[in-house]
Structure formats: structure tokens, C-alpha cells
Amino acid sequence: MPSASDNEILKVENQMNTKLPNSYKDIIKTSNGLSTGEGILIYGTQDIIERNENWETQIYAPGYIAIGDDSGGGVFIMPQGEEEKKVLISDSGDMTPEHFELVTSDFTIWVKSGFLINIDKIKEEGSWSNNCKIVLIESPDGGLKDLLKIKSVFGLTISAADLLKGSKNLPYIIEEEFPYGKAKKLIEKLEDIKVELRDTKQ
């Protein structure tokens, strides 16, 4: 691929209101976008804005920028800022920073090594554990239809009969352990159905 020009990079930074890491800019100045036979993609200036809009990075991970993906649901993330070098990975359905995992502490070395991935889980301090409980706090107006919607949205294995039974004995814990970041995003699809996310420590 051709190299990215300084003007193309500046246009991206202005449009995204950010400073791209110098290590990332150095790579796209050599090749404006990279791909491997294993499905690793590093976005060029022609893709990075659209991909970050798709992943809703600024909403769920402000201060970070998606710079590539693994073609299998994993998104490569870097902190914003010219001096940043580390690369993290996130599930595309769970773009919350507390669930990011470290891929490399040096983007340039990672690229030169052929994108070898040796993930070390990043431990973030926080009031939430990595998982949460999904709790039904009010019987849905739509009855069984709404209960099945909950089951579908979260991809749960619980039976419709158990959901219906539980909805008559509130609050009802639908799921004891579910990734918090993913649940936080999926719960928006339930609209008026009264489901609450609670810390597993409660």
C-alpha cells in the first residue's frame, strides 16, 4: 500500500479530535494500512475514522483509539497521545477499558515481530468486578415475549419456563455471571424492559 501523507494524518487527527500515537503514524507513513494472511489488519487513514465510528470507541472507550482488528471480533486499541506505544485488544462487543487485554507494550516491535500475540490480562482497579449479575426487577409489560427478548439479547441458556417462573418472584437473578462491559452495551437493546446490572459482590 502507498504511504500516508502528513496531510492525510493531520486530517484524521482533526476530524477525530485526537493525537495519534507516533509509533502508529510511523507505520502508516511506510504503508497506509497493513494486513496479514492470518487476518490481522492495521487501519490506514482511509479506514480508521469509519472503523472507530463502527466500534463506537469514543462512546465506550474515550481516550483510546481503535487502530486495527483480527478479523475475528477482536479490536486492537491504543491510548490516544503521541508518545503512546502499547497495544491492547478488546472484544468488538465489549469496548470498555477495564476489560482490555495487553497485546504488546511496544507497537513498533510488535509489527516487526510479525504481530505475535501474547496476551497478558490488564488488571484495572475499580468498584466492579469483571462480571455482573443480570437482574429482572419488574415484570415486563410484554410478558413472555419480553422475557424471550431478554434471553435472546444476552444469548442466555435459561429456559422460557424458568424465566416466566422467576418473573413472578422479583427481583429475579437471570444470570449470576456475565461480562459487565458487554452487558452494559446489550442492555440498551431492551429499551423499557426493567433489567438491572448488579455487582457479583452484592
mmCIF file with all atom_site columns, C-alpha atoms in Angstrom, residues 14-94:
data_model
loop_
_atom_site.group_PDB
_atom_site.id
_atom_site.type_symbol
_atom_site.label_atom_id
_atom_site.label_alt_id
_atom_site.label_comp_id
_atom_site.label_asym_id
_atom_site.label_entity_id
_atom_site.label_seq_id
_atom_site.pdbx_PDB_ins_code
_atom_site.Cartn_x
_atom_site.Cartn_y
_atom_site.Cartn_z
_atom_site.occupancy
_atom_site.B_iso_or_equiv
_atom_site.pdbx_formal_charge
_atom_site.auth_seq_id
_atom_site.auth_comp_id
_atom_site.auth_asym_id
_atom_site.auth_atom_id
_atom_site.pdbx_PDB_model_num
ATOM 1  C CA . ASN A 1 14 ? -8.503  16.940  13.252 1.00 0.00 ? 14 ASN A CA 1
ATOM 2  C CA . GLN A 1 15 ? -11.644 15.010  12.368 1.00 0.00 ? 15 GLN A CA 1
ATOM 3  C CA . MET A 1 16 ? -11.282 12.687  15.364 1.00 0.00 ? 16 MET A CA 1
ATOM 4  C CA . ASN A 1 17 ? -10.068 15.483  17.647 1.00 0.00 ? 17 ASN A CA 1
ATOM 5  C CA . THR A 1 18 ? -7.117  13.416  18.831 1.00 0.00 ? 18 THR A CA 1
ATOM 6  C CA . LYS A 1 19 ? -3.378  12.944  18.585 1.00 0.00 ? 19 LYS A CA 1
ATOM 7  C CA . LEU A 1 20 ? -2.433  9.615   17.042 1.00 0.00 ? 20 LEU A CA 1
ATOM 8  C CA . PRO A 1 21 ? 0.498   7.743   18.597 1.00 0.00 ? 21 PRO A CA 1
ATOM 9  C CA . ASN A 1 22 ? 3.780   8.483   16.805 1.00 0.00 ? 22 ASN A CA 1
ATOM 10 C CA . SER A 1 23 ? 4.533   4.749   16.661 1.00 0.00 ? 23 SER A CA 1
ATOM 11 C CA . TYR A 1 24 ? 1.314   4.181   14.721 1.00 0.00 ? 24 TYR A CA 1
ATOM 12 C CA . LYS A 1 25 ? 1.939   7.175   12.455 1.00 0.00 ? 25 LYS A CA 1
ATOM 13 C CA . ASP A 1 26 ? 5.446   5.913   11.659 1.00 0.00 ? 26 ASP A CA 1
ATOM 14 C CA . ILE A 1 27 ? 3.987   2.617   10.440 1.00 0.00 ? 27 ILE A CA 1
ATOM 15 C CA . ILE A 1 28 ? 1.292   4.126   8.209  1.00 0.00 ? 28 ILE A CA 1
ATOM 16 C CA . LYS A 1 29 ? 3.836   6.561   6.770  1.00 0.00 ? 29 LYS A CA 1
ATOM 17 C CA . THR A 1 30 ? 5.549   3.418   5.463  1.00 0.00 ? 30 THR A CA 1
ATOM 18 C CA . SER A 1 31 ? 2.368   1.597   4.450  1.00 0.00 ? 31 SER A CA 1
ATOM 19 C CA . ASN A 1 32 ? -1.063  3.226   4.799  1.00 0.00 ? 32 ASN A CA 1
ATOM 20 C CA . GLY A 1 33 ? -2.734  0.135   6.203  1.00 0.00 ? 33 GLY A CA 1
ATOM 21 C CA . LEU A 1 34 ? -1.404  -3.385  6.761  1.00 0.00 ? 34 LEU A CA 1
ATOM 22 C CA . SER A 1 35 ? -2.874  -6.888  6.562  1.00 0.00 ? 35 SER A CA 1
ATOM 23 C CA . THR A 1 36 ? -1.538  -10.389 7.116  1.00 0.00 ? 36 THR A CA 1
ATOM 24 C CA . GLY A 1 37 ? -2.577  -13.829 5.930  1.00 0.00 ? 37 GLY A CA 1
ATOM 25 C CA . GLU A 1 38 ? -3.730  -14.560 9.489  1.00 0.00 ? 38 GLU A CA 1
ATOM 26 C CA . GLY A 1 39 ? -6.338  -11.800 9.286  1.00 0.00 ? 39 GLY A CA 1
ATOM 27 C CA . ILE A 1 40 ? -4.535  -9.083  11.260 1.00 0.00 ? 40 ILE A CA 1
ATOM 28 C CA . LEU A 1 41 ? -5.494  -5.634  9.956  1.00 0.00 ? 41 LEU A CA 1
ATOM 29 C CA . ILE A 1 42 ? -3.909  -2.298  10.818 1.00 0.00 ? 42 ILE A CA 1
ATOM 30 C CA . TYR A 1 43 ? -6.138  0.521   9.624  1.00 0.00 ? 43 TYR A CA 1
ATOM 31 C CA . GLY A 1 44 ? -4.878  3.218   7.287  1.00 0.00 ? 44 GLY A CA 1
ATOM 32 C CA . THR A 1 45 ? -6.127  6.799   7.156  1.00 0.00 ? 45 THR A CA 1
ATOM 33 C CA . GLN A 1 46 ? -8.876  5.726   4.748  1.00 0.00 ? 46 GLN A CA 1
ATOM 34 C CA . ASP A 1 47 ? -10.392 3.300   7.296  1.00 0.00 ? 47 ASP A CA 1
ATOM 35 C CA . ILE A 1 48 ? -9.615  4.446   10.824 1.00 0.00 ? 48 ILE A CA 1
ATOM 36 C CA . ILE A 1 49 ? -12.382 7.061   11.187 1.00 0.00 ? 49 ILE A CA 1
ATOM 37 C CA . GLU A 1 50 ? -15.141 4.762   9.927  1.00 0.00 ? 50 GLU A CA 1
ATOM 38 C CA . ARG A 1 51 ? -13.938 1.806   11.994 1.00 0.00 ? 51 ARG A CA 1
ATOM 39 C CA . ASN A 1 52 ? -13.869 3.850   15.203 1.00 0.00 ? 52 ASN A CA 1
ATOM 40 C CA . GLU A 1 53 ? -17.397 5.034   14.462 1.00 0.00 ? 53 GLU A CA 1
ATOM 41 C CA . ASN A 1 54 ? -18.456 1.404   13.949 1.00 0.00 ? 54 ASN A CA 1
ATOM 42 C CA . TRP A 1 55 ? -16.877 0.287   17.226 1.00 0.00 ? 55 TRP A CA 1
ATOM 43 C CA . GLU A 1 56 ? -18.225 3.422   18.993 1.00 0.00 ? 56 GLU A CA 1
ATOM 44 C CA . THR A 1 57 ? -14.801 3.861   20.573 1.00 0.00 ? 57 THR A CA 1
ATOM 45 C CA . GLN A 1 58 ? -15.363 7.457   21.664 1.00 0.00 ? 58 GLN A CA 1
ATOM 46 C CA . ILE A 1 59 ? -18.560 6.470   23.485 1.00 0.00 ? 59 ILE A CA 1
ATOM 47 C CA . TYR A 1 60 ? -17.369 3.338   25.288 1.00 0.00 ? 60 TYR A CA 1
ATOM 48 C CA . ALA A 1 61 ? -13.610 3.946   25.471 1.00 0.00 ? 61 ALA A CA 1
ATOM 49 C CA . PRO A 1 62 ? -12.900 7.679   25.471 1.00 0.00 ? 62 PRO A CA 1
ATOM 50 C CA . GLY A 1 63 ? -9.178  8.351   25.455 1.00 0.00 ? 63 GLY A CA 1
ATOM 51 C CA . TYR A 1 64 ? -8.499  5.325   23.249 1.00 0.00 ? 64 TYR A CA 1
ATOM 52 C CA . ILE A 1 65 ? -8.454  4.722   19.504 1.00 0.00 ? 65 ILE A CA 1
ATOM 53 C CA . ALA A 1 66 ? -9.019  1.520   17.509 1.00 0.00 ? 66 ALA A CA 1
ATOM 54 C CA . ILE A 1 67 ? -6.074  1.014   15.141 1.00 0.00 ? 67 ILE A CA 1
ATOM 55 C CA . GLY A 1 68 ? -6.858  -2.437  13.748 1.00 0.00 ? 68 GLY A CA 1
ATOM 56 C CA . ASP A 1 69 ? -8.600  -5.780  14.245 1.00 0.00 ? 69 ASP A CA 1
ATOM 57 C CA . ASP A 1 70 ? -8.002  -9.531  13.942 1.00 0.00 ? 70 ASP A CA 1
ATOM 58 C CA . SER A 1 71 ? -10.910 -10.238 11.542 1.00 0.00 ? 71 SER A CA 1
ATOM 59 C CA . GLY A 1 72 ? -12.454 -12.413 14.245 1.00 0.00 ? 72 GLY A CA 1
ATOM 60 C CA . GLY A 1 73 ? -14.145 -9.969  16.611 1.00 0.00 ? 73 GLY A CA 1
ATOM 61 C CA . GLY A 1 74 ? -11.014 -8.678  18.333 1.00 0.00 ? 74 GLY A CA 1
ATOM 62 C CA . VAL A 1 75 ? -10.212 -4.967  18.055 1.00 0.00 ? 75 VAL A CA 1
ATOM 63 C CA . PHE A 1 76 ? -6.706  -3.566  18.559 1.00 0.00 ? 76 PHE A CA 1
ATOM 64 C CA . ILE A 1 77 ? -6.714  -0.409  20.688 1.00 0.00 ? 77 ILE A CA 1
ATOM 65 C CA . MET A 1 78 ? -4.108  2.187   21.589 1.00 0.00 ? 78 MET A CA 1
ATOM 66 C CA . PRO A 1 79 ? -4.349  5.009   24.125 1.00 0.00 ? 79 PRO A CA 1
ATOM 67 C CA . GLN A 1 80 ? -4.527  8.411   22.442 1.00 0.00 ? 80 GLN A CA 1
ATOM 68 C CA . GLY A 1 81 ? -1.405  10.546  22.586 1.00 0.00 ? 81 GLY A CA 1
ATOM 69 C CA . GLU A 1 82 ? 1.776   10.970  20.554 1.00 0.00 ? 82 GLU A CA 1
ATOM 70 C CA . GLU A 1 83 ? 4.062   9.106   22.974 1.00 0.00 ? 83 GLU A CA 1
ATOM 71 C CA . GLU A 1 84 ? 1.841   6.048   23.461 1.00 0.00 ? 84 GLU A CA 1
ATOM 72 C CA . LYS A 1 85 ? 3.233   2.673   22.364 1.00 0.00 ? 85 LYS A CA 1
ATOM 73 C CA . LYS A 1 86 ? 1.178   -0.074  23.986 1.00 0.00 ? 86 LYS A CA 1
ATOM 74 C CA . VAL A 1 87 ? -1.456  -2.035  22.088 1.00 0.00 ? 87 VAL A CA 1
ATOM 75 C CA . LEU A 1 88 ? -4.488  -3.596  23.755 1.00 0.00 ? 88 LEU A CA 1
ATOM 76 C CA . ILE A 1 89 ? -7.166  -5.923  22.435 1.00 0.00 ? 89 ILE A CA 1
ATOM 77 C CA . SER A 1 90 ? -10.897 -5.855  23.096 1.00 0.00 ? 90 SER A CA 1
ATOM 78 C CA . ASP A 1 91 ? -13.915 -7.867  22.039 1.00 0.00 ? 91 ASP A CA 1
ATOM 79 C CA . SER A 1 92 ? -15.805 -5.745  19.499 1.00 0.00 ? 92 SER A CA 1
ATOM 80 C CA . GLY A 1 93 ? -18.947 -6.222  21.595 1.00 0.00 ? 93 GLY A CA 1
ATOM 81 C CA . ASP A 1 94 ? -17.266 -5.098  24.811 1.00 0.00 ? 94 ASP A CA 1
#
